[in-house]
Tab-separated table of C-alpha atoms in Angstrom:
chain	number	residue	atom	x	y	z
G	1	UNK	CA	-14.780	-16.895	31.982
G	2	UNK	CA	-11.181	-17.797	31.019
G	3	UNK	CA	-12.272	-18.454	27.418
G	4	UNK	CA	-13.950	-15.032	27.234
G	5	UNK	CA	-10.820	-13.340	28.577
G	6	UNK	CA	-8.604	-15.216	26.099
G	7	UNK	CA	-10.889	-14.237	23.224
G	8	UNK	CA	-10.901	-10.594	24.352
G	9	UNK	CA	-7.101	-10.513	24.619
G	10	UNK	CA	-6.761	-12.142	21.190
G	11	UNK	CA	-9.060	-9.546	19.622
G	12	UNK	CA	-7.122	-6.729	21.294
G	13	UNK	CA	-3.819	-8.056	19.965
G	14	UNK	CA	-5.271	-8.336	16.451
G	15	UNK	CA	-6.692	-4.810	16.556
G	16	UNK	CA	-3.425	-3.441	17.970
G	17	UNK	CA	-1.437	-5.020	15.142
G	18	UNK	CA	-3.779	-3.590	12.518
G	19	UNK	CA	-3.597	-0.186	14.180
G	20	UNK	CA	0.187	-0.111	13.789
G	21	UNK	CA	-0.236	-0.144	10.026
G	22	UNK	CA	-0.612	3.315	8.535
G	23	UNK	CA	-0.847	5.009	5.169
G	24	UNK	CA	2.538	6.485	4.279
G	25	UNK	CA	4.505	4.244	6.650
G	26	UNK	CA	7.640	4.674	4.505
G	27	UNK	CA	7.297	8.439	3.942
G	28	UNK	CA	10.457	9.130	5.955
G	29	UNK	CA	12.442	5.899	5.766
G	30	UNK	CA	11.913	5.293	2.036
G	31	UNK	CA	9.983	8.222	0.508
G	32	UNK	CA	9.829	6.760	-3.005
G	33	UNK	CA	8.815	3.243	-1.948
G	34	UNK	CA	5.276	3.330	-3.331
G	35	UNK	CA	6.413	5.137	-6.477
G	36	UNK	CA	9.033	2.448	-7.124
G	37	UNK	CA	6.504	-0.366	-6.746
G	38	UNK	CA	4.013	1.438	-8.960
G	39	UNK	CA	6.579	1.875	-11.737
G	40	UNK	CA	7.400	-1.836	-11.730
G	41	UNK	CA	3.697	-2.708	-11.911
G	42	UNK	CA	3.047	-0.192	-14.700
G	43	UNK	CA	5.910	-1.612	-16.765
G	44	UNK	CA	4.550	-5.124	-16.416
G	45	UNK	CA	0.912	-4.150	-16.976
G	46	UNK	CA	1.795	-2.396	-20.238
G	47	UNK	CA	3.004	-5.766	-21.565
G	48	UNK	CA	0.708	-8.167	-19.733
G	49	UNK	CA	-2.704	-7.058	-18.470
G	50	UNK	CA	-3.297	-10.459	-16.876
G	51	UNK	CA	-0.865	-9.479	-14.113
G	52	UNK	CA	-3.777	-7.903	-12.217
G	53	UNK	CA	-5.467	-11.263	-11.798
G	54	UNK	CA	-2.154	-12.893	-10.880
G	55	UNK	CA	-1.426	-10.397	-8.109
G	56	UNK	CA	-4.970	-10.519	-6.739
G	57	UNK	CA	-4.671	-14.288	-6.470
G	58	UNK	CA	-1.214	-14.147	-4.887
G	59	UNK	CA	-2.403	-11.609	-2.316
G	60	UNK	CA	-5.452	-13.694	-1.413
G	61	UNK	CA	-3.467	-16.942	-1.194
G	62	UNK	CA	-0.878	-15.281	1.034
G	63	UNK	CA	-3.256	-13.584	3.467
G	64	UNK	CA	-5.554	-16.596	3.897
G	65	UNK	CA	-2.839	-18.937	5.155
G	66	UNK	CA	-0.642	-17.354	7.839
G	67	UNK	CA	-1.831	-13.799	7.327
G	68	UNK	CA	-0.377	-11.161	5.006
G	69	UNK	CA	3.268	-11.981	5.719
G	70	UNK	CA	4.669	-12.919	2.269
G	71	UNK	CA	5.085	-16.552	3.339
G	72	UNK	CA	3.831	-17.552	-0.129
G	73	UNK	CA	7.004	-16.119	-1.694
G	74	UNK	CA	9.448	-18.486	0.010
G	75	UNK	CA	11.129	-21.039	-2.263
G	76	UNK	CA	11.489	-24.641	-1.183
G	77	UNK	CA	14.910	-25.925	-0.198
G	78	UNK	CA	16.512	-29.316	-0.751
G	79	UNK	CA	15.221	-30.480	2.595
G	80	UNK	CA	11.992	-28.555	3.067
G	81	UNK	CA	8.891	-27.693	1.061
G	82	UNK	CA	7.095	-24.349	1.304
G	83	UNK	CA	3.643	-22.870	0.646
G	84	UNK	CA	4.484	-22.645	-3.063
G	85	UNK	CA	4.440	-26.450	-3.246
G	86	UNK	CA	0.829	-26.786	-2.099
G	87	UNK	CA	-1.686	-27.772	-4.771
G	88	UNK	CA	-3.722	-24.532	-4.704
G	89	UNK	CA	-0.521	-22.533	-5.271
G	90	UNK	CA	0.792	-24.468	-8.269
G	91	UNK	CA	-0.598	-21.911	-10.686
G	92	UNK	CA	0.100	-18.774	-8.646
G	93	UNK	CA	2.366	-16.454	-10.626
G	94	UNK	CA	3.800	-12.954	-10.535
G	95	UNK	CA	6.747	-13.795	-8.298
G	96	UNK	CA	9.155	-12.208	-10.770
G	97	UNK	CA	7.343	-8.872	-10.482
G	98	UNK	CA	7.729	-8.940	-6.691
G	99	UNK	CA	11.427	-9.782	-7.175
G	100	UNK	CA	11.867	-6.805	-9.506
G	101	UNK	CA	10.212	-4.416	-7.061
G	102	UNK	CA	12.258	-5.764	-4.171
G	103	UNK	CA	15.509	-5.390	-6.107
G	104	UNK	CA	14.719	-1.760	-6.905
G	105	UNK	CA	13.726	-1.057	-3.298
G	106	UNK	CA	16.871	-2.676	-1.910
G	107	UNK	CA	18.896	-0.341	-4.108
G	108	UNK	CA	16.953	2.717	-2.973
G	109	UNK	CA	16.629	1.897	0.746
G	110	UNK	CA	18.140	-1.451	1.834
G	111	UNK	CA	16.343	-3.647	4.367
G	112	UNK	CA	13.479	-1.220	4.715
G	113	UNK	CA	10.398	-2.260	2.736
G	114	UNK	CA	8.861	-5.662	3.462
G	115	UNK	CA	7.912	-8.175	0.821
G	116	UNK	CA	4.460	-8.340	2.433
G	117	UNK	CA	3.965	-4.627	1.771
G	118	UNK	CA	5.219	-5.031	-1.796
G	119	UNK	CA	2.492	-7.612	-2.500
G	120	UNK	CA	-0.165	-5.325	-1.032
G	121	UNK	CA	1.007	-2.214	-2.869
G	122	UNK	CA	1.538	-3.999	-6.190
G	123	UNK	CA	-1.954	-5.509	-6.040
G	124	UNK	CA	-3.492	-2.112	-5.254
G	125	UNK	CA	-1.672	-0.538	-8.221
G	126	UNK	CA	-2.633	-3.354	-10.603
G	127	UNK	CA	-6.310	-3.006	-9.631
G	128	UNK	CA	-6.219	0.706	-10.420
G	129	UNK	CA	-4.480	0.127	-13.771
G	130	UNK	CA	-7.204	-2.379	-14.684
G	131	UNK	CA	-9.915	0.228	-14.206
G	132	UNK	CA	-10.728	-0.644	-10.618
G	133	UNK	CA	-11.089	1.658	-7.618
G	134	UNK	CA	-8.273	3.953	-6.497
G	135	UNK	CA	-7.533	3.542	-2.797
G	136	UNK	CA	-4.796	3.979	-0.214
G	137	UNK	CA	-3.465	1.002	1.706
G	138	UNK	CA	-1.799	1.193	5.096
G	139	UNK	CA	1.715	-0.235	5.216
G	140	UNK	CA	4.118	-1.381	7.911
G	141	UNK	CA	3.746	-5.152	7.578
G	142	UNK	CA	6.770	-7.337	8.269
G	143	UNK	CA	7.695	-10.627	6.658
G	144	UNK	CA	7.005	-13.966	8.267
G	145	UNK	CA	9.547	-16.547	9.375
G	146	UNK	CA	7.485	-19.629	8.517
G	147	UNK	CA	6.277	-21.176	5.242
G	148	UNK	CA	4.747	-24.636	5.473
G	149	UNK	CA	3.045	-26.451	2.625
G	150	UNK	CA	0.843	-28.174	5.211
G	151	UNK	CA	-0.591	-24.846	6.377
G	152	UNK	CA	-2.251	-24.142	3.036
G	153	UNK	CA	-6.004	-24.717	3.329
G	154	UNK	CA	-7.921	-22.484	0.942
G	155	UNK	CA	-11.581	-22.468	-0.152
G	156	UNK	CA	-12.135	-24.496	-3.311
G	157	UNK	CA	-14.226	-23.616	-6.383
G	158	UNK	CA	-16.909	-26.254	-5.761
G	159	UNK	CA	-17.908	-25.225	-2.251
G	160	UNK	CA	-21.384	-24.070	-1.322
G	161	UNK	CA	-21.826	-20.496	-0.084
G	162	UNK	CA	-21.993	-21.556	3.608
G	163	UNK	CA	-18.910	-23.744	3.204
G	164	UNK	CA	-16.950	-20.964	1.505
G	165	UNK	CA	-18.065	-18.406	4.070
G	166	UNK	CA	-16.647	-20.504	6.900
G	167	UNK	CA	-13.157	-19.726	5.537
G	168	UNK	CA	-13.842	-15.989	5.344
G	169	UNK	CA	-15.536	-15.838	8.739
G	170	UNK	CA	-12.469	-17.462	10.289
G	171	UNK	CA	-10.483	-14.451	9.029
G	172	UNK	CA	-12.971	-11.985	10.595
G	173	UNK	CA	-14.451	-11.143	7.176
G	174	UNK	CA	-18.195	-10.731	6.598
G	175	UNK	CA	-20.472	-12.343	4.024
G	176	UNK	CA	-20.484	-9.025	2.162
G	177	UNK	CA	-16.667	-9.084	2.174
G	178	UNK	CA	-16.687	-12.582	0.683
G	179	UNK	CA	-19.045	-11.703	-2.169
G	180	UNK	CA	-16.995	-8.580	-2.838
G	181	UNK	CA	-13.606	-10.306	-2.805
G	182	UNK	CA	-14.822	-13.091	-5.085
G	183	UNK	CA	-15.585	-10.257	-7.490
G	184	UNK	CA	-11.834	-10.337	-8.183
G	185	UNK	CA	-12.808	-13.095	-10.609
G	186	UNK	CA	-13.782	-10.250	-12.913
G	187	UNK	CA	-10.187	-10.433	-14.218
G	188	UNK	CA	-9.417	-14.064	-13.495
G	189	UNK	CA	-9.120	-17.286	-15.452
G	190	UNK	CA	-9.650	-20.870	-14.414
G	191	UNK	CA	-8.239	-24.136	-15.644
G	192	UNK	CA	-10.827	-26.548	-17.016
G	193	UNK	CA	-10.059	-28.983	-14.210
G	194	UNK	CA	-11.845	-26.712	-11.734
G	195	UNK	CA	-15.200	-26.644	-13.553
G	196	UNK	CA	-15.075	-29.555	-16.027
G	197	UNK	CA	-17.514	-31.597	-13.961
G	198	UNK	CA	-20.211	-28.972	-14.591
G	199	UNK	CA	-20.124	-29.341	-18.379
G	200	UNK	CA	-21.395	-32.833	-19.170
G	201	UNK	CA	-21.671	-35.050	-16.088
G	202	UNK	CA	-22.585	-32.896	-13.135
G	203	UNK	CA	-22.732	-34.959	-9.948
G	204	UNK	CA	-23.015	-38.171	-11.979
G	205	UNK	CA	-26.147	-37.098	-13.881
G	206	UNK	CA	-24.490	-37.328	-17.326
G	207	UNK	CA	-25.923	-33.888	-17.948
G	208	UNK	CA	-24.501	-30.369	-17.544
G	209	UNK	CA	-25.046	-28.465	-14.338
G	210	UNK	CA	-28.598	-27.064	-14.686
G	211	UNK	CA	-27.471	-23.798	-13.067
G	212	UNK	CA	-25.108	-23.074	-15.994
G	213	UNK	CA	-26.338	-21.453	-19.220
G	214	UNK	CA	-26.586	-24.214	-21.850
G	215	UNK	CA	-24.801	-22.215	-24.524
G	216	UNK	CA	-21.903	-21.468	-22.183
G	217	UNK	CA	-21.677	-25.110	-21.114
G	218	UNK	CA	-21.531	-26.202	-24.758
G	219	UNK	CA	-18.769	-23.701	-25.602
G	220	UNK	CA	-16.717	-24.685	-22.581
G	221	UNK	CA	-17.141	-28.369	-23.364
G	222	UNK	CA	-15.536	-27.745	-26.776
G	223	UNK	CA	-12.632	-26.020	-25.036
G	224	UNK	CA	-12.156	-28.484	-22.213
G	225	UNK	CA	-13.414	-31.822	-23.476
G	226	UNK	CA	-13.917	-34.551	-20.911
G	227	UNK	CA	-10.323	-35.679	-20.436
G	228	UNK	CA	-8.297	-34.547	-17.447
G	229	UNK	CA	-4.759	-33.231	-17.998
G	230	UNK	CA	-1.868	-31.875	-15.926
G	231	UNK	CA	-2.524	-28.224	-15.043
G	232	UNK	CA	0.464	-27.167	-17.138
G	233	UNK	CA	-1.365	-28.435	-20.246
G	234	UNK	CA	-4.932	-27.713	-19.154
G	235	UNK	CA	-6.772	-24.963	-21.115
G	236	UNK	CA	-8.092	-21.924	-19.268
G	237	UNK	CA	-11.250	-19.844	-19.599
G	238	UNK	CA	-11.933	-16.266	-18.553
G	239	UNK	CA	-14.218	-16.104	-15.520
G	240	UNK	CA	-15.638	-12.846	-16.902
G	241	UNK	CA	-16.451	-13.491	-20.556
G	242	UNK	CA	-17.101	-9.841	-21.376
G	243	UNK	CA	-14.596	-7.386	-19.883
G	244	UNK	CA	-11.940	-9.964	-19.053
G	245	UNK	CA	-9.130	-7.546	-18.153
G	246	UNK	CA	-11.201	-4.837	-16.451
G	247	UNK	CA	-12.007	-4.682	-12.739
G	248	UNK	CA	-15.726	-3.919	-12.943
G	249	UNK	CA	-19.126	-5.300	-11.934
G	250	UNK	CA	-19.844	-7.343	-15.085
G	251	UNK	CA	-18.871	-10.578	-13.344
G	252	UNK	CA	-21.977	-10.239	-11.166
G	253	UNK	CA	-24.231	-9.573	-14.143
G	254	UNK	CA	-23.067	-12.782	-15.734
G	255	UNK	CA	-23.814	-14.879	-12.662
G	256	UNK	CA	-27.372	-13.527	-12.663
G	257	UNK	CA	-27.741	-14.924	-16.191
G	258	UNK	CA	-26.341	-18.331	-15.168
G	259	UNK	CA	-22.950	-17.635	-16.728
G	260	UNK	CA	-20.803	-18.146	-13.671
G	261	UNK	CA	-18.062	-20.607	-14.616
G	262	UNK	CA	-16.952	-21.754	-11.181
G	263	UNK	CA	-19.644	-23.383	-9.094
G	264	UNK	CA	-19.066	-21.054	-6.127
G	265	UNK	CA	-19.380	-18.014	-8.421
G	266	UNK	CA	-22.750	-19.169	-9.701
G	267	UNK	CA	-23.946	-20.068	-6.235
G	268	UNK	CA	-23.407	-16.465	-5.127
G	269	UNK	CA	-26.308	-15.437	-7.363
G	270	UNK	CA	-28.517	-18.329	-6.224
G	271	UNK	CA	-28.038	-18.570	-2.475
G	272	UNK	CA	-30.644	-16.473	-0.605
G	273	UNK	CA	-27.983	-15.042	1.692
G	274	UNK	CA	-25.790	-13.646	-1.090
G	275	UNK	CA	-28.175	-13.095	-4.022
G	276	UNK	CA	-29.247	-9.596	-2.846
G	277	UNK	CA	-25.587	-8.509	-2.627
G	278	UNK	CA	-24.906	-9.824	-6.125
G	279	UNK	CA	-27.976	-8.045	-7.476
G	280	UNK	CA	-26.880	-4.776	-5.869
G	281	UNK	CA	-23.380	-4.976	-7.364
G	282	UNK	CA	-24.710	-6.014	-10.767
G	283	UNK	CA	-27.063	-3.045	-10.991
G	284	UNK	CA	-24.588	-0.352	-9.950
G	285	UNK	CA	-20.815	-0.370	-10.366
G	286	UNK	CA	-20.257	2.317	-7.721
G	287	UNK	CA	-21.159	0.199	-4.662
G	288	UNK	CA	-18.978	-2.612	-5.958
G	289	UNK	CA	-15.979	-0.329	-6.428
G	290	UNK	CA	-16.319	1.160	-2.958
G	291	UNK	CA	-16.853	-2.213	-1.320
G	292	UNK	CA	-14.006	-3.796	-3.242
G	293	UNK	CA	-11.541	-1.154	-2.055
G	294	UNK	CA	-12.699	-1.532	1.553
G	295	UNK	CA	-12.628	-5.337	1.421
G	296	UNK	CA	-9.134	-5.376	-0.070
G	297	UNK	CA	-7.862	-3.077	2.681
G	298	UNK	CA	-9.562	-5.241	5.304
G	299	UNK	CA	-8.078	-8.431	3.852
G	300	UNK	CA	-4.607	-6.873	3.733
G	301	UNK	CA	-4.707	-6.518	7.533
G	302	UNK	CA	-5.310	-10.208	8.284
G	303	UNK	CA	-2.892	-11.445	10.980
G	304	UNK	CA	-0.178	-8.957	10.044
G	305	UNK	CA	3.239	-8.883	11.707
G	306	UNK	CA	4.305	-5.436	12.890
G	307	UNK	CA	6.846	-3.781	15.157
G	308	UNK	CA	9.702	-6.162	15.927
G	309	UNK	CA	7.853	-9.328	14.846
G	310	UNK	CA	9.091	-11.198	11.787
G	311	UNK	CA	11.748	-9.550	9.635
G	312	UNK	CA	12.344	-7.437	6.535
G	313	UNK	CA	13.717	-9.899	3.987
G	314	UNK	CA	16.591	-8.924	1.747
G	315	UNK	CA	15.366	-11.465	-0.821
G	316	UNK	CA	11.654	-12.213	-0.900
G	317	UNK	CA	12.251	-15.853	-1.799
G	318	UNK	CA	14.380	-16.784	1.214
G	319	UNK	CA	14.488	-16.026	4.923
G	320	UNK	CA	17.307	-13.788	6.050
G	321	UNK	CA	20.389	-15.648	7.340
G	322	UNK	CA	20.097	-16.393	11.059
G	323	UNK	CA	21.694	-13.890	13.366
G	324	UNK	CA	24.558	-14.991	15.598
G	325	UNK	CA	22.149	-15.336	18.504
G	326	UNK	CA	20.270	-18.601	18.926
G	327	UNK	CA	17.134	-17.310	17.156
G	328	UNK	CA	15.181	-20.169	15.629
G	329	UNK	CA	13.517	-19.792	12.295
G	330	UNK	CA	12.165	-22.259	9.796
G	331	UNK	CA	9.342	-23.442	7.666
């Protein structure tokens, strides 16, 4: 009985926090907040269309650790590491764009707009610029006070569908949400290290993964070779080989034809539980667009801090200086 009560209370707290987010949260306190973020994103997108993929990845990696609290933005110190130092976050980028938006917002309305909301808004704007769905996101998130490298535990590219879904289910996301959110790979790239084993010696067979198109495997083998390298020198391949900078449904079409590059991407089209969802998205771009918008909004509400929890950072890379009271903060 006690466990049921605890679960019920936990769900109520989560729903209450999400309810405190609202579209137009800054309409009075910082009326131009969303416009400022959008302008920064537009300026960057006009020079670098890959920023959409970068922001989608940053948003996902932030929300799936401690919730959408911008803990991924914190820099390490001389004595303490942060989430940025974790292996899965080594290739996360786009921090400079968040810095630029924060600087502009601090000039317009100091200590008002959270870094967590900047990530959410910037990602939304980048998706739209890349041809994806147009949607409103509720704001009102606050920034977290903790960033631990040890907390980072994200689903890897070689997981099975059930294994991957366990991560999403833990965040109160559905199987449909997972298939939809992995559709963000429509604008992503991957280092060879994350799929190299599929190209010539899959699971010790000395043959390519039979679930990958032979022509694709041969082309990727020429790009990647068989030698491992540091990620900084490792080549990358587009996860969507057709419309690589457009948020659309072509990623799903490619997995149906065995052209998914990451193992988890290909498994989406093969696993009986997810194959019908993939087929639906591949055949009609409208359901994917609608679902993607809804799933992104849902993800952006994971374990948010609202009200007086957390803080509004002055600099997204560091926690605010401690107040004179004995408030404890840390990594």
